[in-house]
CSV table of C-alpha atoms in Angstrom, one decimal:
chain,number,residue,atom,x,y,z
N,1,MET,CA,-6.6,-13.3,-0.9
N,2,VAL,CA,-6.7,-15.6,-3.3
N,3,MET,CA,-8.1,-13.1,-6.4
N,4,ARG,CA,-5.3,-10.4,-5.1
N,5,ARG,CA,-2.5,-14.1,-5.1
N,6,ARG,CA,-4.0,-14.4,-8.7
N,7,THR,CA,-3.9,-10.9,-9.9
N,8,VAL,CA,0.1,-10.4,-8.6
N,9,LEU,CA,1.0,-14.2,-10.3
N,10,LYS,CA,-0.9,-13.5,-13.7
N,11,ALA,CA,1.0,-10.0,-13.8
N,12,ALA,CA,4.0,-11.2,-13.4
N,13,ALA,CA,4.7,-14.2,-15.5
N,14,GLY,CA,3.7,-11.4,-17.9
N,15,ALA,CA,0.6,-13.6,-19.9
N,16,ALA,CA,-2.9,-14.6,-19.6
N,17,ALA,CA,-4.2,-17.1,-17.9
N,18,VAL,CA,-5.8,-19.0,-19.9
N,19,ALA,CA,-7.4,-22.3,-19.7
N,20,SER,CA,-5.7,-25.3,-21.7
N,21,PRO,CA,-7.7,-28.7,-22.9
N,22,LEU,CA,-5.8,-31.0,-20.7
N,23,ALA,CA,-6.7,-28.7,-17.0
N,24,PHE,CA,-10.2,-28.4,-18.0
N,25,LEU,CA,-11.1,-31.8,-18.4
N,26,PHE,CA,-8.8,-33.2,-15.4
N,27,GLN,CA,-10.2,-30.2,-13.1
N,28,ARG,CA,-14.0,-32.4,-14.4
N,29,LYS,CA,-12.9,-35.5,-13.3
N,30,ALA,CA,-12.9,-35.6,-17.5
N,31,PHE,CA,-11.3,-39.6,-18.9
N,32,ALA,CA,-11.1,-42.0,-21.9
N,33,ASP,CA,-10.3,-45.5,-22.7
N,34,ALA,CA,-8.6,-46.9,-24.8
N,35,GLY,CA,-10.6,-49.5,-24.7
N,36,PRO,CA,-11.0,-51.7,-21.5
N,37,LEU,CA,-8.1,-53.4,-19.9
N,38,VAL,CA,-9.0,-57.3,-20.2
N,39,PRO,CA,-8.1,-59.5,-17.1
N,40,ASP,CA,-5.6,-61.5,-17.1
N,41,PRO,CA,-5.6,-65.5,-16.7
N,42,ALA,CA,-1.9,-65.1,-15.0
N,43,ARG,CA,-2.9,-62.7,-13.1
N,44,ILE,CA,0.1,-60.5,-14.2
N,45,LEU,CA,-0.5,-57.6,-16.2
N,46,ASP,CA,-3.6,-56.9,-16.8
N,47,LEU,CA,-4.3,-54.9,-21.0
N,48,PRO,CA,-6.5,-53.6,-23.8
N,49,ALA,CA,-7.0,-55.2,-26.0
N,50,GLY,CA,-5.0,-56.4,-28.6
N,51,PHE,CA,-2.0,-55.7,-25.9
N,52,ARG,CA,0.0,-58.4,-25.1
N,53,TYR,CA,3.1,-58.9,-22.6
N,54,THR,CA,6.9,-60.9,-22.1
N,55,ILE,CA,8.6,-60.8,-18.9
N,56,LEU,CA,11.6,-61.0,-20.3
N,57,GLN,CA,13.7,-60.7,-16.5
N,58,ARG,CA,13.1,-62.0,-12.7
N,59,THR,CA,14.8,-60.4,-9.5
N,60,PHE,CA,17.4,-63.8,-8.9
N,61,ASP,CA,17.7,-64.7,-12.5
N,62,PRO,CA,21.6,-65.5,-13.6
N,63,MET,CA,23.6,-62.9,-15.1
N,64,SER,CA,25.8,-63.5,-18.5
N,65,ASP,CA,28.1,-62.5,-16.8
N,66,GLY,CA,27.7,-64.7,-13.3
N,67,TYR,CA,26.2,-61.8,-11.3
N,68,LYS,CA,22.0,-62.5,-10.4
N,69,VAL,CA,19.1,-59.3,-11.0
N,70,PRO,CA,19.4,-57.0,-8.3
N,71,GLY,CA,15.9,-56.6,-6.6
N,72,ARG,CA,13.8,-54.2,-6.8
N,73,PRO,CA,13.8,-52.4,-10.5
N,74,ASP,CA,13.2,-48.9,-10.7
N,75,GLY,CA,14.2,-45.9,-13.0
N,76,MET,CA,15.0,-47.4,-16.9
N,77,ALA,CA,16.1,-46.4,-20.2
N,78,CYS,CA,15.9,-47.7,-23.5
N,79,PHE,CA,19.1,-47.2,-26.2
N,80,ALA,CA,19.1,-48.2,-29.3
N,81,GLY,CA,23.2,-50.6,-29.5
N,82,PRO,CA,24.9,-52.1,-32.4
N,83,ALA,CA,23.5,-54.8,-34.9
N,84,ASP,CA,20.4,-54.3,-34.2
N,85,THR,CA,20.1,-54.6,-30.3
N,86,LEU,CA,18.7,-52.2,-27.3
N,87,SER,CA,19.9,-52.0,-23.8
N,88,LEU,CA,18.0,-51.6,-21.1
N,89,MET,CA,20.3,-50.0,-18.2
N,90,ARG,CA,17.5,-50.8,-15.4
N,91,ASN,CA,18.2,-49.4,-11.3
N,92,HIS,CA,18.0,-51.1,-8.6
N,93,GLU,CA,16.2,-49.4,-5.5
N,94,LEU,CA,18.1,-51.1,-2.5
N,95,ASP,CA,19.4,-50.4,0.7
N,96,LYS,CA,21.6,-51.7,2.9
N,97,ALA,CA,21.7,-54.3,4.2
N,98,PRO,CA,22.5,-58.9,5.5
N,99,PHE,CA,23.6,-60.8,1.8
N,100,ASP,CA,21.1,-62.9,1.9
N,101,ALA,CA,18.3,-64.6,0.4
N,102,GLY,CA,19.8,-64.6,-2.3
N,103,TYR,CA,21.2,-61.6,-3.6
N,104,ASP,CA,25.6,-61.6,-4.6
N,105,LYS,CA,28.1,-60.5,-2.3
N,106,PRO,CA,29.3,-57.2,-3.2
N,107,PRO,CA,31.9,-57.0,-6.1
N,108,PRO,CA,35.0,-55.2,-6.5
N,109,GLU,CA,34.0,-51.9,-7.7
N,110,ALA,CA,31.1,-51.1,-6.0
N,111,TYR,CA,31.3,-48.1,-4.3
N,112,ASP,CA,30.3,-49.0,-1.0
N,113,PRO,CA,30.4,-52.6,-0.2
N,114,LYS,CA,27.6,-52.2,2.0
N,115,ALA,CA,24.8,-51.1,-0.3
N,116,MET,CA,22.6,-53.3,-2.6
N,117,GLY,CA,21.5,-50.6,-5.2
N,118,GLY,CA,23.2,-50.0,-8.9
N,119,VAL,CA,22.2,-50.6,-11.5
N,120,THR,CA,21.9,-53.1,-14.8
N,121,ARG,CA,22.2,-53.4,-18.4
N,122,LEU,CA,19.3,-55.9,-20.3
N,123,VAL,CA,20.8,-56.4,-24.3
N,124,LEU,CA,17.5,-57.4,-26.4
N,125,HIS,CA,17.6,-58.0,-30.0
N,126,LYS,CA,15.9,-55.1,-31.6
N,127,LYS,CA,13.0,-57.2,-33.3
N,128,THR,CA,12.7,-60.2,-31.0
N,129,LEU,CA,13.3,-58.5,-28.1
N,130,GLY,CA,14.8,-61.4,-27.4
N,131,ARG,CA,17.2,-60.9,-24.2
N,132,ILE,CA,20.8,-61.5,-25.2
N,133,SER,CA,22.7,-60.7,-22.4
N,134,SER,CA,22.9,-58.9,-19.1
N,135,ASN,CA,24.9,-58.4,-16.4
N,136,ARG,CA,25.9,-55.7,-13.4
N,137,VAL,CA,27.0,-52.2,-14.9
N,138,LEU,CA,26.8,-50.1,-10.8
N,139,ALA,CA,27.0,-51.7,-8.0
N,140,GLY,CA,26.9,-50.2,-4.3
N,141,THR,CA,25.1,-47.3,-4.6
N,142,LEU,CA,21.9,-46.9,-2.1
N,143,ARG,CA,18.4,-46.4,-3.5
N,144,ASN,CA,18.6,-46.0,-7.2
N,145,CYS,CA,14.9,-44.6,-7.7
N,146,GLY,CA,14.8,-42.6,-10.6
N,147,GLY,CA,17.3,-41.2,-13.5
N,148,GLY,CA,17.8,-40.0,-16.2
N,149,THR,CA,19.6,-40.4,-20.7
N,150,SER,CA,21.5,-37.8,-21.4
N,151,PRO,CA,24.5,-37.6,-24.3
N,152,TRP,CA,27.0,-39.5,-22.0
N,153,GLY,CA,25.4,-42.7,-21.6
N,154,TRP,CA,23.1,-43.3,-18.5
N,155,LEU,CA,23.1,-41.2,-15.1
N,156,SER,CA,21.8,-43.3,-12.2
N,157,CYS,CA,20.6,-41.3,-9.4
N,158,GLU,CA,19.9,-42.7,-5.7
N,159,GLU,CA,17.7,-41.1,-3.5
N,160,ASP,CA,19.0,-41.4,0.0
N,161,VAL,CA,21.5,-39.0,1.7
N,162,GLU,CA,22.9,-41.4,4.1
N,163,GLN,CA,27.3,-40.4,4.0
N,164,GLY,CA,29.4,-40.5,0.9
N,165,HIS,CA,26.3,-41.0,-0.6
N,166,GLY,CA,23.4,-38.0,-2.4
N,167,TYR,CA,25.3,-38.5,-5.9
N,168,VAL,CA,24.2,-39.1,-10.1
N,169,PHE,CA,26.4,-41.3,-12.0
N,170,ARG,CA,27.0,-41.8,-15.0
N,171,CYS,CA,27.3,-45.8,-17.2
N,172,ARG,CA,28.6,-46.2,-20.5
N,173,THR,CA,25.4,-47.8,-22.3
N,174,ASP,CA,28.2,-50.7,-23.6
N,175,ALA,CA,29.6,-51.9,-20.5
N,176,GLU,CA,29.3,-55.3,-19.9
N,177,ARG,CA,30.7,-56.3,-16.9
N,178,VAL,CA,30.1,-54.0,-13.8
N,179,ALA,CA,32.6,-50.6,-13.6
N,180,PRO,CA,33.3,-48.5,-10.7
N,181,ALA,CA,31.6,-46.5,-10.4
N,182,GLU,CA,32.1,-42.2,-11.4
N,183,ARG,CA,30.0,-40.2,-9.4
N,184,ILE,CA,28.9,-36.7,-10.4
N,185,PRO,CA,29.8,-34.1,-7.5
N,186,ALA,CA,28.8,-31.4,-9.8
N,187,TYR,CA,25.5,-32.4,-9.9
N,188,GLY,CA,25.2,-31.5,-5.9
N,189,ARG,CA,23.6,-34.1,-2.9
N,190,PHE,CA,20.6,-34.5,-1.9
N,191,ARG,CA,17.8,-37.2,-2.2
N,192,HIS,CA,18.3,-37.9,-6.3
N,193,GLU,CA,15.3,-38.8,-8.0
N,194,ALA,CA,16.1,-38.0,-11.8
N,195,ALA,CA,17.7,-36.6,-14.5
N,196,CYS,CA,17.9,-34.9,-18.1
N,197,VAL,CA,20.3,-33.3,-20.1
N,198,ASP,CA,19.4,-31.3,-22.4
N,199,ALA,CA,22.1,-32.4,-25.5
N,200,ARG,CA,21.6,-28.6,-27.1
N,201,THR,CA,23.3,-26.7,-24.0
N,202,PHE,CA,24.3,-30.0,-22.2
N,203,ILE,CA,23.0,-28.9,-19.1
N,204,ALA,CA,21.2,-30.7,-16.7
N,205,TYR,CA,18.1,-30.7,-15.1
N,206,LEU,CA,16.8,-32.6,-11.4
N,207,SER,CA,13.9,-33.2,-9.4
N,208,GLU,CA,14.3,-34.3,-5.7
N,209,ASP,CA,12.4,-36.6,-3.6
N,210,GLN,CA,11.5,-34.6,-0.7
N,211,VAL,CA,7.7,-33.0,0.2
N,212,ASP,CA,10.3,-29.6,0.3
N,213,GLY,CA,12.0,-30.4,-2.5
N,214,CYS,CA,13.3,-27.8,-5.0
N,215,PHE,CA,13.6,-28.5,-8.7
N,216,TYR,CA,17.2,-27.7,-10.3
N,217,ARG,CA,19.7,-27.7,-12.6
N,218,TYR,CA,23.5,-28.3,-13.4
N,219,ARG,CA,24.9,-25.5,-16.0
N,220,PRO,CA,28.3,-25.7,-17.2
N,221,ASP,CA,30.4,-23.1,-17.4
N,222,ASP,CA,33.2,-25.5,-20.3
N,223,PRO,CA,31.4,-26.7,-23.1
N,224,ASN,CA,34.9,-28.6,-22.5
N,225,ARG,CA,34.2,-30.3,-18.9
N,226,PRO,CA,30.0,-30.2,-18.7
N,227,LEU,CA,30.0,-32.9,-15.4
N,228,THR,CA,32.7,-30.3,-14.2
N,229,SER,CA,32.8,-26.9,-14.5
N,230,GLY,CA,29.5,-25.1,-13.6
N,231,LYS,CA,27.0,-24.4,-11.5
N,232,LEU,CA,24.3,-25.8,-9.4
N,233,GLN,CA,20.8,-23.8,-9.8
N,234,ALA,CA,17.2,-23.9,-7.7
N,235,LEU,CA,14.4,-22.9,-9.7
N,236,ARG,CA,12.4,-20.0,-8.2
N,237,VAL,CA,9.2,-18.1,-9.2
N,238,THR,CA,10.0,-14.7,-11.4
N,239,GLY,CA,8.5,-12.6,-8.2
N,240,ALA,CA,7.4,-14.5,-6.1
N,241,PRO,CA,9.7,-16.0,-3.4
N,242,ARG,CA,9.6,-19.8,-2.3
N,243,PHE,CA,6.8,-20.4,-4.2
N,244,ASP,CA,4.3,-23.7,-3.3
N,245,THR,CA,4.3,-25.1,-6.5
N,246,SER,CA,2.0,-27.8,-4.5
N,247,ARG,CA,-0.9,-24.7,-4.1
N,248,ASP,CA,-0.4,-21.6,-5.3
N,249,ILE,CA,-0.2,-21.7,-9.0
N,250,ASP,CA,-4.0,-22.9,-11.0
N,251,HIS,CA,-5.1,-24.2,-14.9
N,252,GLY,CA,-3.8,-21.2,-17.1
N,253,MET,CA,-1.4,-20.1,-15.6
N,254,LYS,CA,2.6,-19.1,-16.8
N,255,LEU,CA,4.7,-18.5,-14.9
N,256,LYS,CA,8.2,-16.4,-15.6
N,257,VAL,CA,10.8,-18.2,-13.5
N,258,ASP,CA,14.2,-17.7,-13.0
N,259,TRP,CA,17.6,-19.6,-11.4
N,260,ILE,CA,19.7,-19.0,-8.1
N,261,ASP,CA,22.8,-20.0,-7.2
N,262,VAL,CA,22.6,-22.9,-4.6
N,263,PRO,CA,26.4,-21.7,-2.4
N,264,ASN,CA,27.5,-25.5,-1.6
N,265,PRO,CA,26.2,-28.2,-3.8
N,266,ASP,CA,28.5,-30.5,-2.2
N,267,PRO,CA,27.2,-30.3,1.5
N,268,LYS,CA,28.3,-32.9,4.7
N,269,ASP,CA,25.0,-31.7,5.5
N,270,ASP,CA,21.8,-32.9,3.2
N,271,SER,CA,21.2,-29.0,3.5
N,272,VAL,CA,20.7,-28.1,-0.4
N,273,ARG,CA,17.2,-27.5,-0.4
N,274,GLN,CA,17.7,-25.4,2.5
N,275,GLN,CA,20.2,-23.7,1.1
N,276,ALA,CA,18.4,-23.1,-2.8
N,277,ALA,CA,14.8,-22.1,-0.4
N,278,ALA,CA,16.5,-19.3,1.7
N,279,ALA,CA,17.5,-18.0,-1.0
N,280,GLY,CA,14.0,-17.9,-2.9
N,281,ALA,CA,13.6,-20.9,-4.5
N,282,ALA,CA,9.6,-22.5,-5.6
N,283,ARG,CA,9.1,-25.8,-3.8
N,284,PHE,CA,7.9,-29.0,-5.3
N,285,ARG,CA,6.7,-31.5,-3.2
N,286,ARG,CA,8.0,-35.1,-4.2
N,287,GLY,CA,9.3,-34.2,-7.5
N,288,GLU,CA,10.2,-37.8,-9.6
N,289,GLY,CA,10.0,-38.1,-13.9
N,290,VAL,CA,11.5,-36.1,-15.1
N,291,PHE,CA,11.3,-35.3,-19.1
N,292,LEU,CA,12.8,-32.9,-21.7
N,293,ALA,CA,11.3,-33.6,-25.2
N,294,ASP,CA,11.1,-30.1,-28.4
N,295,GLY,CA,12.6,-27.8,-25.3
N,296,VAL,CA,9.7,-29.0,-22.5
N,297,ILE,CA,10.7,-30.5,-19.2
N,298,TYR,CA,7.9,-32.4,-18.2
N,299,LEU,CA,8.2,-32.7,-14.5
N,300,CYS,CA,6.0,-35.3,-12.4
N,301,CYS,CA,5.4,-34.9,-8.4
N,302,THR,CA,4.6,-37.6,-6.9
N,303,VAL,CA,2.4,-35.9,-3.9
N,304,GLY,CA,1.7,-32.4,-5.3
N,305,GLY,CA,-2.2,-30.8,-5.7
N,306,ARG,CA,-5.1,-30.4,-4.0
N,307,GLN,CA,-5.2,-33.7,-2.9
N,308,SER,CA,-1.9,-34.8,-2.3
N,309,LEU,CA,-2.7,-37.5,-5.8
N,310,GLY,CA,0.2,-35.8,-8.4
N,311,GLN,CA,1.0,-32.7,-10.2
N,312,VAL,CA,2.7,-32.0,-13.6
N,313,PHE,CA,4.5,-29.0,-15.2
N,314,LYS,CA,5.3,-28.0,-18.0
N,315,LEU,CA,8.6,-26.2,-18.1
N,316,LYS,CA,8.8,-24.3,-21.1
N,317,LEU,CA,12.8,-23.3,-21.4
N,318,GLY,CA,13.8,-20.2,-23.0
N,319,ASP,CA,16.7,-18.8,-24.5
N,320,ARG,CA,18.5,-15.4,-23.3
N,321,ASP,CA,16.0,-12.9,-24.5
N,322,VAL,CA,13.4,-14.8,-23.5
N,323,PRO,CA,13.2,-17.1,-19.3
N,324,ASP,CA,12.0,-20.3,-18.6
N,325,GLN,CA,8.1,-20.5,-18.2
N,326,LEU,CA,6.3,-23.4,-15.5
N,327,GLU,CA,3.0,-24.8,-16.6
N,328,LEU,CA,0.4,-26.9,-14.2
N,329,PHE,CA,0.1,-29.5,-17.1
N,330,ALA,CA,-2.5,-31.5,-14.6
N,331,GLU,CA,-2.9,-32.3,-11.5
N,332,SER,CA,-5.0,-35.5,-9.9
N,333,PRO,CA,-8.8,-34.8,-8.9
N,334,GLY,CA,-9.0,-38.3,-6.9
N,335,PRO,CA,-7.3,-41.7,-7.7
N,336,SER,CA,-9.7,-43.2,-11.0
N,337,VAL,CA,-7.6,-40.7,-12.9
N,338,LEU,CA,-3.9,-40.1,-11.2
N,339,ASP,CA,-2.8,-42.0,-8.3
N,340,MET,CA,0.8,-40.5,-7.1
N,341,PRO,CA,2.4,-40.1,-10.7
N,342,ASP,CA,6.4,-41.5,-10.7
N,343,ASN,CA,8.2,-42.1,-13.4
N,344,ILE,CA,7.4,-40.6,-17.0
N,345,PHE,CA,8.2,-41.0,-20.5
N,346,LEU,CA,7.0,-38.8,-22.9
N,347,ALA,CA,6.0,-41.6,-26.3
N,348,PRO,CA,7.1,-41.4,-29.9
N,349,TRP,CA,3.5,-40.9,-30.3
N,350,GLY,CA,2.9,-38.2,-28.4
N,351,ASP,CA,1.2,-39.7,-25.2
N,352,LEU,CA,3.0,-39.2,-21.7
N,353,LEU,CA,2.9,-42.3,-20.1
N,354,VAL,CA,3.1,-42.1,-16.4
N,355,ALA,CA,3.7,-44.9,-14.1
N,356,GLU,CA,1.5,-45.1,-10.6
N,357,ASP,CA,3.2,-45.2,-7.3
N,358,GLY,CA,-0.1,-44.5,-4.8
N,359,ALA,CA,-1.7,-46.8,-2.5
N,360,GLY,CA,-4.6,-48.7,-3.9
N,361,GLU,CA,-4.3,-50.7,-7.0
N,362,GLN,CA,-1.7,-49.6,-9.8
N,363,PHE,CA,-1.7,-48.9,-13.8
N,364,VAL,CA,0.1,-47.3,-16.1
N,365,ARG,CA,-1.6,-44.2,-17.8
N,366,GLY,CA,-1.3,-42.2,-20.1
N,367,ILE,CA,-2.4,-38.8,-21.3
N,368,THR,CA,-3.2,-38.3,-25.3
N,369,PRO,CA,-1.7,-34.8,-26.7
N,370,ASP,CA,-5.5,-32.9,-26.3
N,371,GLY,CA,-5.8,-34.1,-22.1
N,372,ARG,CA,-7.7,-38.0,-21.9
N,373,ALA,CA,-6.1,-40.0,-19.1
N,374,TYR,CA,-6.6,-43.4,-20.0
N,375,ASP,CA,-5.2,-46.9,-18.3
N,376,LEU,CA,-3.2,-48.9,-20.5
N,377,ALA,CA,-1.8,-52.1,-18.0
N,378,ARG,CA,-3.2,-52.6,-14.8
N,379,ASN,CA,-0.9,-54.2,-12.2
N,380,ALA,CA,-2.8,-57.4,-11.7
N,381,ALA,CA,-0.1,-59.0,-9.1
N,382,SER,CA,0.2,-57.7,-6.5
N,383,GLY,CA,-1.3,-54.1,-7.0
N,384,GLY,CA,1.9,-52.1,-6.4
N,385,GLU,CA,4.4,-49.7,-8.1
N,386,PHE,CA,5.4,-49.3,-12.3
N,387,ALA,CA,8.6,-48.5,-12.8
N,388,GLY,CA,11.1,-47.2,-15.6
N,389,ILE,CA,8.3,-46.7,-17.7
N,390,CYS,CA,9.9,-45.9,-21.6
N,391,THR,CA,9.6,-47.3,-24.9
N,392,SER,CA,12.0,-48.2,-27.7
N,393,PRO,CA,13.3,-45.8,-30.0
N,394,SER,CA,11.0,-46.9,-32.6
N,395,GLY,CA,8.0,-46.8,-30.7
N,396,ASP,CA,6.9,-50.3,-31.2
N,397,ALA,CA,8.0,-51.2,-27.3
N,398,ILE,CA,7.0,-50.2,-23.8
N,399,PHE,CA,9.0,-51.0,-21.6
N,400,VAL,CA,8.0,-51.3,-17.3
N,401,ASN,CA,9.3,-52.7,-14.2
N,402,MET,CA,7.2,-54.1,-11.5
N,403,GLN,CA,8.9,-53.6,-8.8
N,404,GLN,CA,7.5,-55.4,-6.0
N,405,GLU,CA,7.6,-58.7,-8.3
N,406,GLY,CA,11.2,-58.0,-9.7
N,407,PHE,CA,9.4,-58.2,-13.0
N,408,THR,CA,10.8,-55.9,-16.4
N,409,VAL,CA,8.0,-56.2,-18.8
N,410,ALA,CA,7.7,-55.4,-22.9
N,411,ILE,CA,4.7,-54.1,-23.6
N,412,THR,CA,4.1,-54.6,-27.5
N,413,GLY,CA,1.0,-54.4,-29.5
N,414,PRO,CA,-0.8,-51.1,-31.8
N,415,LEU,CA,0.7,-48.4,-29.2
N,416,ALA,CA,1.1,-46.1,-32.6
N,417,GLU,CA,-3.2,-46.0,-32.3
N,418,LEU,CA,-3.8,-45.6,-28.2
N,419,SER,CA,-4.6,-41.7,-29.0
N,420,ARG,CA,-6.6,-42.1,-31.5
N,421,ARG,CA,-8.4,-45.5,-29.3
N,422,ALA,CA,-8.2,-42.9,-26.1
N,423,LYS,CA,-10.6,-40.3,-27.8
N,424,HIS,CA,-12.8,-42.7,-29.8
N,425,PHE,CA,-14.0,-44.0,-26.0
N,426,ALA,CA,-13.9,-40.9,-24.2
N,427,ARG,CA,-16.4,-39.9,-21.3
N,428,ARG,CA,-16.7,-37.0,-19.0
N,429,PRO,CA,-18.1,-39.0,-15.4
N,430,SER,CA,-21.3,-36.5,-15.0
């Protein structure tokens, strides 16, 4: 049965299954080092020798607009600003709760005055990374988890489908104060995690944080109305309806995919994935981080794979004559290699940066283009979740959130040497 399944899938892909270096290494638990992590005397962040960190902002720090920094910083992206500035757009994964323990009352612009989630903006000096200003941008949303960049600014995603919620919101990167919410119902109502937009076509790609979730795209019909005129669609493996990407794909398989319409993208109930599944959509186990670069989308599934410890897929975008193609890029063989990957970011020097969200000691890890994993940072404060991994546009700084601590941190050092150092320190456990 296994051989028959593989034969069918290879035929469906229309390509030979040739193992990639990354597949080989991950299947054999190979690992690499950027050098050993040096224990931090302050017990905040352990880094390799030559690297350093700076805490840019903390929960409850006062901001320039008179509000305090909300807690639980999550998804984040860095945008180039005017006059040698950088703007960090930062989600806050907060639920509904009493506004006590240091939290501000909701502003009048809040989308839902009972909800505590939202987005803040942190403006830094490009060279020194010194803080210039910070302010709220979006307020009154629920569990703003992941998000992504777009030609229109930051996209913030709600990971909650309580009535009136479950949407993607557009946020201006130059907003100096909180603004009324700009939600995008066309992107669907479900437990959104992350998003990215192809600047050539304005097609948006969206992940869903459910164990039986799907992977979606929103395809505009009119480029002049890219957020309101189009269709929400779900990914389907061609010739294999309801394909389970957590169990049924092996390294080296390249699967042709197509896209099927979701009849009602904005339902009152949480039924978008059921609509997609009924039409044969593929299943992705807790889709989280999404990143698009050079015609390839990287998609992270936090509990995917045979060990339920995480997978990363590559979706190569085709064109009118060539279909999109799905490939397994990495699958965790154990927590020492990869432990429930969450947010991801493809760095300018070519490595995929991964923020972990597992049960044990948590790391920021890197994966080199030739498939070597290495540890870049360890949470020495609580061992808890990293989130919001990204770099400056030039790649001379990594930004990451330590969610439980409420820290937004900058990591600097010989970042461009990471791939070379990872190869130099490579080791293959027996």
